Short mmCIF file of C-alpha atoms and ligand atoms in Angstrom, two decimals:
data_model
loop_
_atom_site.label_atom_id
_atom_site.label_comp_id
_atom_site.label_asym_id
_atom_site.label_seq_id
_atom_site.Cartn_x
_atom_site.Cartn_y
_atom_site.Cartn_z
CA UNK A 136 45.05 -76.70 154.62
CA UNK A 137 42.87 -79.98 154.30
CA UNK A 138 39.19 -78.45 153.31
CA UNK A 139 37.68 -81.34 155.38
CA UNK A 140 39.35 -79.25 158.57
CA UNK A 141 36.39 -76.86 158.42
CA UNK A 142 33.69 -79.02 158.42
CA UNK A 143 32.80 -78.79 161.40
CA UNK A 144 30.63 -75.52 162.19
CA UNK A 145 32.42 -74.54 165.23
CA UNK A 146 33.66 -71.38 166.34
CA UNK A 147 37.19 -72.47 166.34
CA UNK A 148 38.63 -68.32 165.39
CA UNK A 149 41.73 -70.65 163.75
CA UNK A 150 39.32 -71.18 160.83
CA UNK A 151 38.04 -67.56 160.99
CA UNK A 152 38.43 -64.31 159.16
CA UNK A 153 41.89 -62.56 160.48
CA UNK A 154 43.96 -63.17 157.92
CA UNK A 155 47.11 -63.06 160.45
CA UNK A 156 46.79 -64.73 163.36
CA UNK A 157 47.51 -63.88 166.84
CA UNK A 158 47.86 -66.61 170.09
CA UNK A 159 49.53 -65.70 173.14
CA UNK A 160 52.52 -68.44 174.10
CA UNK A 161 54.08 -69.37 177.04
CA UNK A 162 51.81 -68.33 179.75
CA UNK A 163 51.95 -71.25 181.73
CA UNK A 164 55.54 -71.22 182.48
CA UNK A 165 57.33 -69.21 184.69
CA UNK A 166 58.82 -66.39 182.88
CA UNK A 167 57.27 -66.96 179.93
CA UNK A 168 59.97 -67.13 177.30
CA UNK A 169 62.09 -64.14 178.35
CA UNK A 170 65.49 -65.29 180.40
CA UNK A 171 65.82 -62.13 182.58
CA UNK A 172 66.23 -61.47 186.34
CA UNK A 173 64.00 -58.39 186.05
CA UNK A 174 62.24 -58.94 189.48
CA UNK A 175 58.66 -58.09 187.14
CA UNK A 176 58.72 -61.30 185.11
CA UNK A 177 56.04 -64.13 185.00
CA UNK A 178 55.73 -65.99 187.81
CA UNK A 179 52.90 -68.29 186.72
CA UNK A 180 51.33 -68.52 189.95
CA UNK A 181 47.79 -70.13 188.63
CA UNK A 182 45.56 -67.08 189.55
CA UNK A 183 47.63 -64.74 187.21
CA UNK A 184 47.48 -67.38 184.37
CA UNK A 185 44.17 -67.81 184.41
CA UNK A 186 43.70 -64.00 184.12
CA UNK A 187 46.46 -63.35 181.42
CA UNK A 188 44.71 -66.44 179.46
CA UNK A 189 40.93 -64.38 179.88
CA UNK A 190 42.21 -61.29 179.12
CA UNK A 191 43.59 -62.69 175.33
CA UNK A 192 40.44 -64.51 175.50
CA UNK A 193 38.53 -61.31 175.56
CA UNK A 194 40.58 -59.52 173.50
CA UNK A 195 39.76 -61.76 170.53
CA UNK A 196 43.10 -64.02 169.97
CA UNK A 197 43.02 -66.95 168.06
CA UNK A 198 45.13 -69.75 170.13
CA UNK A 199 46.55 -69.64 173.42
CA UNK A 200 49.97 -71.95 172.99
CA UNK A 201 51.16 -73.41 176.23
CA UNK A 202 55.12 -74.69 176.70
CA UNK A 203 55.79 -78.27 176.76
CA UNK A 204 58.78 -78.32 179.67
CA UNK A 205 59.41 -80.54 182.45
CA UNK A 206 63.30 -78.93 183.82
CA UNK A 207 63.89 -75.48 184.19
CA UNK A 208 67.21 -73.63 182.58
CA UNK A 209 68.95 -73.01 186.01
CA UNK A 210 70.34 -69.77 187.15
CA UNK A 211 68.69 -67.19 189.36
CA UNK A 212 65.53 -67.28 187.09
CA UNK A 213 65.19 -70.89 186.63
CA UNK A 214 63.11 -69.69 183.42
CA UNK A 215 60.65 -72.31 182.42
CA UNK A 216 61.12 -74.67 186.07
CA UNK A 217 57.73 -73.78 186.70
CA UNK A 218 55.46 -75.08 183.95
CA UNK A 219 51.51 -76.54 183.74
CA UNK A 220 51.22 -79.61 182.17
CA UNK A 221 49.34 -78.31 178.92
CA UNK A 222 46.69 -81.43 178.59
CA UNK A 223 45.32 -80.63 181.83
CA UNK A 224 45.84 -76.82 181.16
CA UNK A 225 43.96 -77.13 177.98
CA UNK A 226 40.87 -78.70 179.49
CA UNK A 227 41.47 -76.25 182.57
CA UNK A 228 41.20 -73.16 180.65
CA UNK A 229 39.13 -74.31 177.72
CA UNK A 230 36.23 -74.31 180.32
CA UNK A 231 36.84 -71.07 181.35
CA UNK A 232 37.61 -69.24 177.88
CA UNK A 233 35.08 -68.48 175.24
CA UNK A 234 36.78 -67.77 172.21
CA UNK A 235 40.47 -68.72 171.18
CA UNK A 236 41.46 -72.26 170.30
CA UNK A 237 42.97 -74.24 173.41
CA UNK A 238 46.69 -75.67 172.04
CA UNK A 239 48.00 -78.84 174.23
CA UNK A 240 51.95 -79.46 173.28
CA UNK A 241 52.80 -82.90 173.52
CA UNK A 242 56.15 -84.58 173.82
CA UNK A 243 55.91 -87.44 171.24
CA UNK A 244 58.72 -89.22 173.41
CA UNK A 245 56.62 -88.93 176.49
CA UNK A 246 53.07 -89.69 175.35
CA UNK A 247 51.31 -92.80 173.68
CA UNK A 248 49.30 -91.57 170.57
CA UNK A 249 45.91 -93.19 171.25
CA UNK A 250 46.42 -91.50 175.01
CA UNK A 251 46.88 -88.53 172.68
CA UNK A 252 44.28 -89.27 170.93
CA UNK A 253 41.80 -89.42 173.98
CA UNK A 254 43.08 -86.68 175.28
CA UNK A 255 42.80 -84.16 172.73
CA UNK A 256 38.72 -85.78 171.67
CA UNK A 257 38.07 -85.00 175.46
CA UNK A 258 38.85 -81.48 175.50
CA UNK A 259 37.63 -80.90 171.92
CA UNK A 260 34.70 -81.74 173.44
CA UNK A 261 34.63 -79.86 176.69
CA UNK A 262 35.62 -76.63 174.56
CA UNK A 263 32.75 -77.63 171.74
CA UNK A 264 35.65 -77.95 169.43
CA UNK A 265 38.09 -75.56 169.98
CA UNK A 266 41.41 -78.02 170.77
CA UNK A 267 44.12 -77.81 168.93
CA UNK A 268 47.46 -79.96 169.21
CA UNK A 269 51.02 -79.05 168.85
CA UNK A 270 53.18 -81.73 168.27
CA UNK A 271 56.98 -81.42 170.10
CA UNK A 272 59.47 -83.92 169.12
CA UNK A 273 61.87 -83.32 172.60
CA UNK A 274 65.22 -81.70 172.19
CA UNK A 275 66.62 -81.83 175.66
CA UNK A 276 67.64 -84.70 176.89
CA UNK A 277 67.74 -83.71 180.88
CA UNK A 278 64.21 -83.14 180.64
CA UNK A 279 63.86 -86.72 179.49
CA UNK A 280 65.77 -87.93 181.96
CA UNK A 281 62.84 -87.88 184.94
CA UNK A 282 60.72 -89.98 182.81
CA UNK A 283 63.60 -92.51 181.92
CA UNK A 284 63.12 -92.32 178.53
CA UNK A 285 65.87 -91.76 176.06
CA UNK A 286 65.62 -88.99 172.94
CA UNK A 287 67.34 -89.74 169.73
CA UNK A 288 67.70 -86.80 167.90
CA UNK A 289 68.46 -87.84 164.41
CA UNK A 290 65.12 -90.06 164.24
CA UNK A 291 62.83 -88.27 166.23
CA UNK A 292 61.04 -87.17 163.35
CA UNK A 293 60.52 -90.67 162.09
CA UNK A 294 58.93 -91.45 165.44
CA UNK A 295 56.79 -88.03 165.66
CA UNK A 296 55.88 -89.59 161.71
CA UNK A 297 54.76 -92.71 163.09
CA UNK A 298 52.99 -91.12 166.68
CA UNK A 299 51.13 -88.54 164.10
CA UNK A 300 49.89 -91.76 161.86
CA UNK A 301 48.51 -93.38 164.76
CA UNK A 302 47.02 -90.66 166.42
CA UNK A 303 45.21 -89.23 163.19
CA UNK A 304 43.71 -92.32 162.59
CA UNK A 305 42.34 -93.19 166.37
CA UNK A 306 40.90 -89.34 166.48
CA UNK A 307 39.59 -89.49 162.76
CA UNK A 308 37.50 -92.56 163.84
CA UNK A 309 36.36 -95.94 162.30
CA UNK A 310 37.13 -99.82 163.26
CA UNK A 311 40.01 -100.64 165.58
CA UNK A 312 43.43 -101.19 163.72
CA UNK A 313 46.55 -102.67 164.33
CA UNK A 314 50.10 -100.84 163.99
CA UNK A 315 53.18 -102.19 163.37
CA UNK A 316 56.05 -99.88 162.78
CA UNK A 317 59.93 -99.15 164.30
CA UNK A 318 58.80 -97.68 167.24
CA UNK A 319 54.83 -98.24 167.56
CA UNK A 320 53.42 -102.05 167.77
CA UNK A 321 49.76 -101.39 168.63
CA UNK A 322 47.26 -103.44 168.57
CA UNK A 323 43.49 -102.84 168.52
CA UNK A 324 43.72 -99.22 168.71
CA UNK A 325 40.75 -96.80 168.71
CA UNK A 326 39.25 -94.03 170.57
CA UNK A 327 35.82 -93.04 171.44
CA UNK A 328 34.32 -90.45 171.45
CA UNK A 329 36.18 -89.07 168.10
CA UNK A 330 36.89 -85.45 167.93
CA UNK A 331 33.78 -82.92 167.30
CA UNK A 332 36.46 -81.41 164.68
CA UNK A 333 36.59 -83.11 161.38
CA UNK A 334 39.32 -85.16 160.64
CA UNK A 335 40.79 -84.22 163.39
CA UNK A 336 41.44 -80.55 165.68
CA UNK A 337 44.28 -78.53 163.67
CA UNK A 338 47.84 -79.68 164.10
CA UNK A 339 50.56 -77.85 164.63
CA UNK A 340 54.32 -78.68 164.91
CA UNK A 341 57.05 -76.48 166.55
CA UNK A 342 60.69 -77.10 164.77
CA UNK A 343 63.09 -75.52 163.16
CA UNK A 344 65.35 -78.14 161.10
CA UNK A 345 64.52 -79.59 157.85
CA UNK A 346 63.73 -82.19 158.85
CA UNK A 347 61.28 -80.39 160.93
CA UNK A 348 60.05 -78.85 157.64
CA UNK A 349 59.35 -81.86 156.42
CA UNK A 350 57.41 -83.46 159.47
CA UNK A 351 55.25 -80.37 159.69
CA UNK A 352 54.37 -80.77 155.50
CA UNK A 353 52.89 -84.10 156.18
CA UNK A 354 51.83 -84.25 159.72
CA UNK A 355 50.90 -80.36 160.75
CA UNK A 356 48.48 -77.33 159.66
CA UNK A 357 51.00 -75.08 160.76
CA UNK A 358 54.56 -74.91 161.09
CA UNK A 359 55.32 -72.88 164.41
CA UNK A 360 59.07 -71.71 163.54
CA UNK A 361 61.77 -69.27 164.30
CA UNK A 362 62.38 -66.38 162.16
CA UNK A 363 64.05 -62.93 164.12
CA UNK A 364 63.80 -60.25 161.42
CA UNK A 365 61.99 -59.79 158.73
CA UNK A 366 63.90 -60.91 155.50
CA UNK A 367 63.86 -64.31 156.72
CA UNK A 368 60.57 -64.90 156.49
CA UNK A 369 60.41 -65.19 152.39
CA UNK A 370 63.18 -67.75 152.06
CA UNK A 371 61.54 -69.69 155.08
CA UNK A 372 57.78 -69.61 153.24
CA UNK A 373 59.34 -70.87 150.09
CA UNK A 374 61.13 -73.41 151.46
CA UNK A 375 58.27 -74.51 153.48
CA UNK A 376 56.34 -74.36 150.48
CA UNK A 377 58.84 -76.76 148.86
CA UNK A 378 58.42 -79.47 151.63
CA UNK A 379 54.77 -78.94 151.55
CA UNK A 380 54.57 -79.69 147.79
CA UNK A 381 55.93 -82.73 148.17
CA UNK A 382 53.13 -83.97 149.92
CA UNK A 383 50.62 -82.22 147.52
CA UNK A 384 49.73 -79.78 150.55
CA UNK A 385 49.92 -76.25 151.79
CA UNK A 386 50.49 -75.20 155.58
CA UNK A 387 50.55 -71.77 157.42
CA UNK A 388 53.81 -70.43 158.99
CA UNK A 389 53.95 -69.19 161.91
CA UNK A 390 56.66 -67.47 164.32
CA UNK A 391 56.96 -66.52 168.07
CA UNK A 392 57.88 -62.81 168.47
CA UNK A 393 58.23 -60.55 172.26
CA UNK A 394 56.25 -57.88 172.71
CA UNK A 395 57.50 -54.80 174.11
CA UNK A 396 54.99 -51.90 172.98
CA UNK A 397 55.05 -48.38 174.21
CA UNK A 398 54.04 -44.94 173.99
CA UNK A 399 57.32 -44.36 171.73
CA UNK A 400 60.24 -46.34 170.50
CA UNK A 401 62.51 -44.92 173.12
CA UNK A 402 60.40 -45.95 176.06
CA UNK A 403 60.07 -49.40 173.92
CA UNK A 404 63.65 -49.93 173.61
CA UNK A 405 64.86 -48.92 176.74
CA UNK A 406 62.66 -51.56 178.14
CA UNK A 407 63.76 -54.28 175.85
CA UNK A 408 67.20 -53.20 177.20
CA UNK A 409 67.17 -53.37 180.56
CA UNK A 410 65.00 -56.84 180.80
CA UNK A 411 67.01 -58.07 177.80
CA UNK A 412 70.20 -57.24 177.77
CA UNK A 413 71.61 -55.62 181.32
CA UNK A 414 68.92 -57.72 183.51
CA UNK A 415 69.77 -61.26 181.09
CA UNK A 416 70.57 -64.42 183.25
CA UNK A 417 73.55 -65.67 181.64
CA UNK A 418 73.76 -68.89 183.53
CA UNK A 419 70.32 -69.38 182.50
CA UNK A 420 71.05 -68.25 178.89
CA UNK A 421 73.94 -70.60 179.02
CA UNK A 422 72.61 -73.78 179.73
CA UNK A 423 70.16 -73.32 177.24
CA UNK A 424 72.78 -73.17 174.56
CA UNK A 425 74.51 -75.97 175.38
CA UNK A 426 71.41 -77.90 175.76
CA UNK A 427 70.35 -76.81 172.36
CA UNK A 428 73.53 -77.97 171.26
CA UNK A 429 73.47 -81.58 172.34
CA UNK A 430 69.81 -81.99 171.23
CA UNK A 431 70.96 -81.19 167.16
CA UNK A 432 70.28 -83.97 165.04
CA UNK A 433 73.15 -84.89 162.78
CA UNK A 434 71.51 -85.20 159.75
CA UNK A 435 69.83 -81.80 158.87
CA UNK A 436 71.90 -78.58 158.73
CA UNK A 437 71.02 -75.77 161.46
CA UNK A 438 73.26 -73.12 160.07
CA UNK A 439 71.08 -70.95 159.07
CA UNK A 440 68.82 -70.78 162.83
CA UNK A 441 68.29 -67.06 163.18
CA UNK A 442 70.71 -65.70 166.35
CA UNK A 443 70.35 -62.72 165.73
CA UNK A 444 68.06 -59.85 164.99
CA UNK A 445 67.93 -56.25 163.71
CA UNK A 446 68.85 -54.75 167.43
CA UNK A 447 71.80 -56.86 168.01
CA UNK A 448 73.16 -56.32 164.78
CA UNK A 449 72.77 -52.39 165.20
CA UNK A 450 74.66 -52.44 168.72
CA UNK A 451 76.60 -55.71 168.68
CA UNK A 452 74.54 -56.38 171.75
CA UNK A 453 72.94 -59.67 172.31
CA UNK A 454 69.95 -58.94 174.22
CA UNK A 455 70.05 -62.36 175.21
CA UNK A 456 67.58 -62.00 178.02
CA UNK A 457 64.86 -62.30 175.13
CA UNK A 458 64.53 -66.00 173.93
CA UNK A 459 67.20 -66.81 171.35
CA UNK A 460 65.75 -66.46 167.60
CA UNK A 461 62.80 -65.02 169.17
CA UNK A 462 61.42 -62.29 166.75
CA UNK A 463 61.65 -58.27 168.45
CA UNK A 464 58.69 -56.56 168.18
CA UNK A 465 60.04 -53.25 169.84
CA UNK A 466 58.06 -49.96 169.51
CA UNK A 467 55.15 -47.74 169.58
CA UNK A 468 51.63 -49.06 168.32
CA UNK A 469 51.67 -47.83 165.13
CA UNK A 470 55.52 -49.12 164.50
CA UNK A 471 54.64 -52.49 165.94
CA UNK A 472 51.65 -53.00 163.28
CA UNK A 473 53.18 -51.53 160.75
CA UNK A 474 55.60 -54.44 161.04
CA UNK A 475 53.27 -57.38 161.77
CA UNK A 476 51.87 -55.75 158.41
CA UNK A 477 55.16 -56.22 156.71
CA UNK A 478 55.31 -59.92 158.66
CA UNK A 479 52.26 -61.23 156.88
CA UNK A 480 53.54 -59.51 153.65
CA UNK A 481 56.48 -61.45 153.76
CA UNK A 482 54.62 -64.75 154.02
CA UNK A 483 53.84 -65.02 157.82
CA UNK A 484 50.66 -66.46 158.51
CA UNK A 485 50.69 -65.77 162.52
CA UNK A 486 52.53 -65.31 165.61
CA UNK A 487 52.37 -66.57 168.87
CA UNK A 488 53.65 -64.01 171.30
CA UNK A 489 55.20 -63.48 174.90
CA UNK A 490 55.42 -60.35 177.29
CA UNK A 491 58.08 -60.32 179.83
CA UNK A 492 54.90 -59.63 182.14
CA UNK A 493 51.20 -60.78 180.63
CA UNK A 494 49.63 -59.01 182.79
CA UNK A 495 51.41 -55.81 182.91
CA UNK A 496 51.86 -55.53 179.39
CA UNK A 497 49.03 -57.40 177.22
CA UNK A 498 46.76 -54.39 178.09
CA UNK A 499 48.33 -51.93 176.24
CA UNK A 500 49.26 -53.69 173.13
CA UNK A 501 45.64 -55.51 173.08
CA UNK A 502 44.12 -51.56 173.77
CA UNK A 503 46.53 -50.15 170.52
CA UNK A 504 47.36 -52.62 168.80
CA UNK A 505 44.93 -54.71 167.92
CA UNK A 506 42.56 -51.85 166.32
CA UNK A 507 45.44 -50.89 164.06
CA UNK A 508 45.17 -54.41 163.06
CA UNK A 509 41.67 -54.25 162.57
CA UNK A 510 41.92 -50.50 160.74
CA UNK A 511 44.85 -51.98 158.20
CA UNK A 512 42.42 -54.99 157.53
CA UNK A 513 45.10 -58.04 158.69
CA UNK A 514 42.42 -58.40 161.59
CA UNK A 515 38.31 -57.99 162.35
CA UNK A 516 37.14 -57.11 165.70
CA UNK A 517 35.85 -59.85 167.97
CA UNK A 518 31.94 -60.52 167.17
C1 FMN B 858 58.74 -72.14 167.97
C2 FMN B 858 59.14 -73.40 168.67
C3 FMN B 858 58.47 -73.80 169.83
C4 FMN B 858 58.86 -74.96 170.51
N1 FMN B 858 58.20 -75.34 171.64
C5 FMN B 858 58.63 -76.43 172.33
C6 FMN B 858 58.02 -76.85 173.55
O1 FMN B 858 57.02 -76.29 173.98
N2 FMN B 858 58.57 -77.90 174.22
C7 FMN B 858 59.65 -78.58 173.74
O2 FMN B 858 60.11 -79.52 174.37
N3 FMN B 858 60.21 -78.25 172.57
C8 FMN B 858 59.73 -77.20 171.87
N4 FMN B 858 60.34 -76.86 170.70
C9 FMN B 858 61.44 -77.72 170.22
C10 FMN B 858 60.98 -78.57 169.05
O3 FMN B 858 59.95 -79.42 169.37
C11 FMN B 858 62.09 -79.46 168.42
O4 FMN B 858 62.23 -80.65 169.07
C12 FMN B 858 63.41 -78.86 168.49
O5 FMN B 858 63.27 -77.57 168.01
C13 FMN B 858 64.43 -79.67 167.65
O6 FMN B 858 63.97 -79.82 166.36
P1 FMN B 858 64.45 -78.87 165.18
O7 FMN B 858 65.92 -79.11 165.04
O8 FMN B 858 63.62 -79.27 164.02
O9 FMN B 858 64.12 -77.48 165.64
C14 FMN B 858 59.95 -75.73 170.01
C15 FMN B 858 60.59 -75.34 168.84
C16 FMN B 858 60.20 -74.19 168.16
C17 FMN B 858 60.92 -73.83 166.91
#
């Protein structure tokens, strides 16, 4: 990570000592990112994010991630219709949290990069420098459609190259400049005030692709990916690491794993089961493929996008009610950090994770799980 990144003496626990980090994702959408008609899942009625988003605030996590979305999936659930703009989230909740660093995703399609650039300085100010930006090239194409703008998915990296250029240099600071590029001709750009984080609040960038490899090693901090089980994580980190020593740099890895902690594995499991696999909203779970589909760009190779995961290999169930790719953590406490253990082993730098209910089930697995963190040293409790 750039060393300038820490100058500034902030608080900002994305610079700090836990050597894996932990952000919650996804609570500003409704139904976080778990497809299920289990009549307990996220609503995201405001009141109950603002709680779920204090309570991982308290507990000591590092980032709280919100969803970029602007269409639901359909179905009975409509998972992810309901959704907070994150800008306006992030200044929202950054007033009200103490602690964690306040992610904004932003569409690059959908939002200039000096407005970005504005944006993000204002709220790294309101939260005395605890913003952080994830960067979200657009993949589906009916979201797009409200805003009448078109996605191309074999360049929008090159864009998101171009948007990350402009925007770095309008937050960093300095005279006004002109930009001239295939899809940016800007003139007299600039922003004021700058960011209290120097160069810049840390960047993340959530993809997948290579080409999404490669964006993330020369515009991000952190790539936010998708690996299910744990082998994939080594052949991920060193072919991140490849991308990222192109550029001369090194970035974290990160993945987005469910939550479903319990007393014992049995109680864990049978959970996961019934919101995941017999309460899964298939129409919902549907769309989303196809969508997915139509939004691959032609030029890198997906093959090897994790659909499965230890569980549905060991039944030949799908448990599709859980996000697809999303990484299972199923258990008891001690089982579930024994494994985040054995996900920072493998080259994971931090997760960003989802409960089917925040407020249900973030208790327990902040009350358990986090001190076994803190006992096997991945983690130091909150100061
Ligand atoms: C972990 C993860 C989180 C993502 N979060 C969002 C999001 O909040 N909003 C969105 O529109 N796209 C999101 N995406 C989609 C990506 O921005 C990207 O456009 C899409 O994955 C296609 O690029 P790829 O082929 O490199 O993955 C996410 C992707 C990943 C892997």
């Amino acid at each position: 990570m750039d060393e300038a990144l820490h100058d500034y003496k902030s608080a900002n626990p994305m610079y700090g000592p836990n050597a894996f980090k932990i952000g919650v994702f996804n609570i500003n959408c409704n139904g976080g990112l778990t497809i299920s008609l289990a009549p307990e899942r996220w609503k995201a009625d405001w009141p109950d994010v603002v709680k779920a988003t204090l309570m991982a605030d308290h507990a000591g996590y590092d980032f709280i991630l919100p969803v970029a979305k602007w269409h639901g999936y359909g179905g009975k659930s409509n998972n992810l219709g309901r959704s907070y703009e994150t800008l306006t989230h992030g200044a929202a909740l950054g007033a009200l949290t103490k602690h964690a660093a306040m992610f904004c995703t932003i569409h690059v399609p959908l939002v200039t990069p000096a407005f970005a650039a504005k944006a993000m300085a204002t709220i790294d100010h309101a939260t005395n420098g605890r913003a952080g930006l994830n960067i979200v090239c657009g993949w589906n194409a009916d979201e797009f459609d409200m805003h009448g703008v078109t996605i191309d998915p074999d360049g929008r990296y090159d864009q998101g190259l171009e948007w990350f250029k402009v925007y770095a240099r309008a937050i960093e600071g300095g005279p006004e400049f002109d930009f001239k590029g295939k899809y940016y001709n800007l003139r007299g750009v600039y922003t004021d005030p700058v960011s209290l984080q120097r160069p810049r609040p840390m960047t993340m960038s959530a993809g997948f692709s290579p080409n999404g490899r490669d964006f993330a090693a020369q515009a991000a901090d952190v790539l936010f990916t998708l690996v299910s089980e744990i082998d994939q994580i080594p052949a991920m980190r060193d072919n991140l690491n490849i991308y990222a020593a192109k550029y001369g740099r090194d970035i974290g890895l990160y993945t987005q794993a469910q939550i479903v902690c319990r007393p014992t594995f049995k109680e864990a499991f049978d959970y996961y089961h019934y919101f995941a696999e017999e309460m899964a909203d298939m129409e919902a779970v549907e769309y989303h493929a196809q969508a997915t589909a139509k939004g691959r760009d032609t030029r890198s190779n997906n093959s090897d996008r994790p659909m499965v995961n230890k569980y549905s290999r060991q039944t030949g169930k799908r448990f599709a009610g859980a996000y697809p790719s999303i990484y299972p953590l199923v258990g008891s406490p001690d089982e579930i950090a024994a494994e985040i253990v054995q996900m920072h082993t493998a080259g994971l730098a931090g997760a960003a994770i989802v409960f089917l209910n925040y407020l249900n089930e973030m208790p327990y697995f902040n009350a358990e799980v986090l001190p076994r963190l803190e006992r096997l040293g991945l983690r130091v409790p909150m100061g």
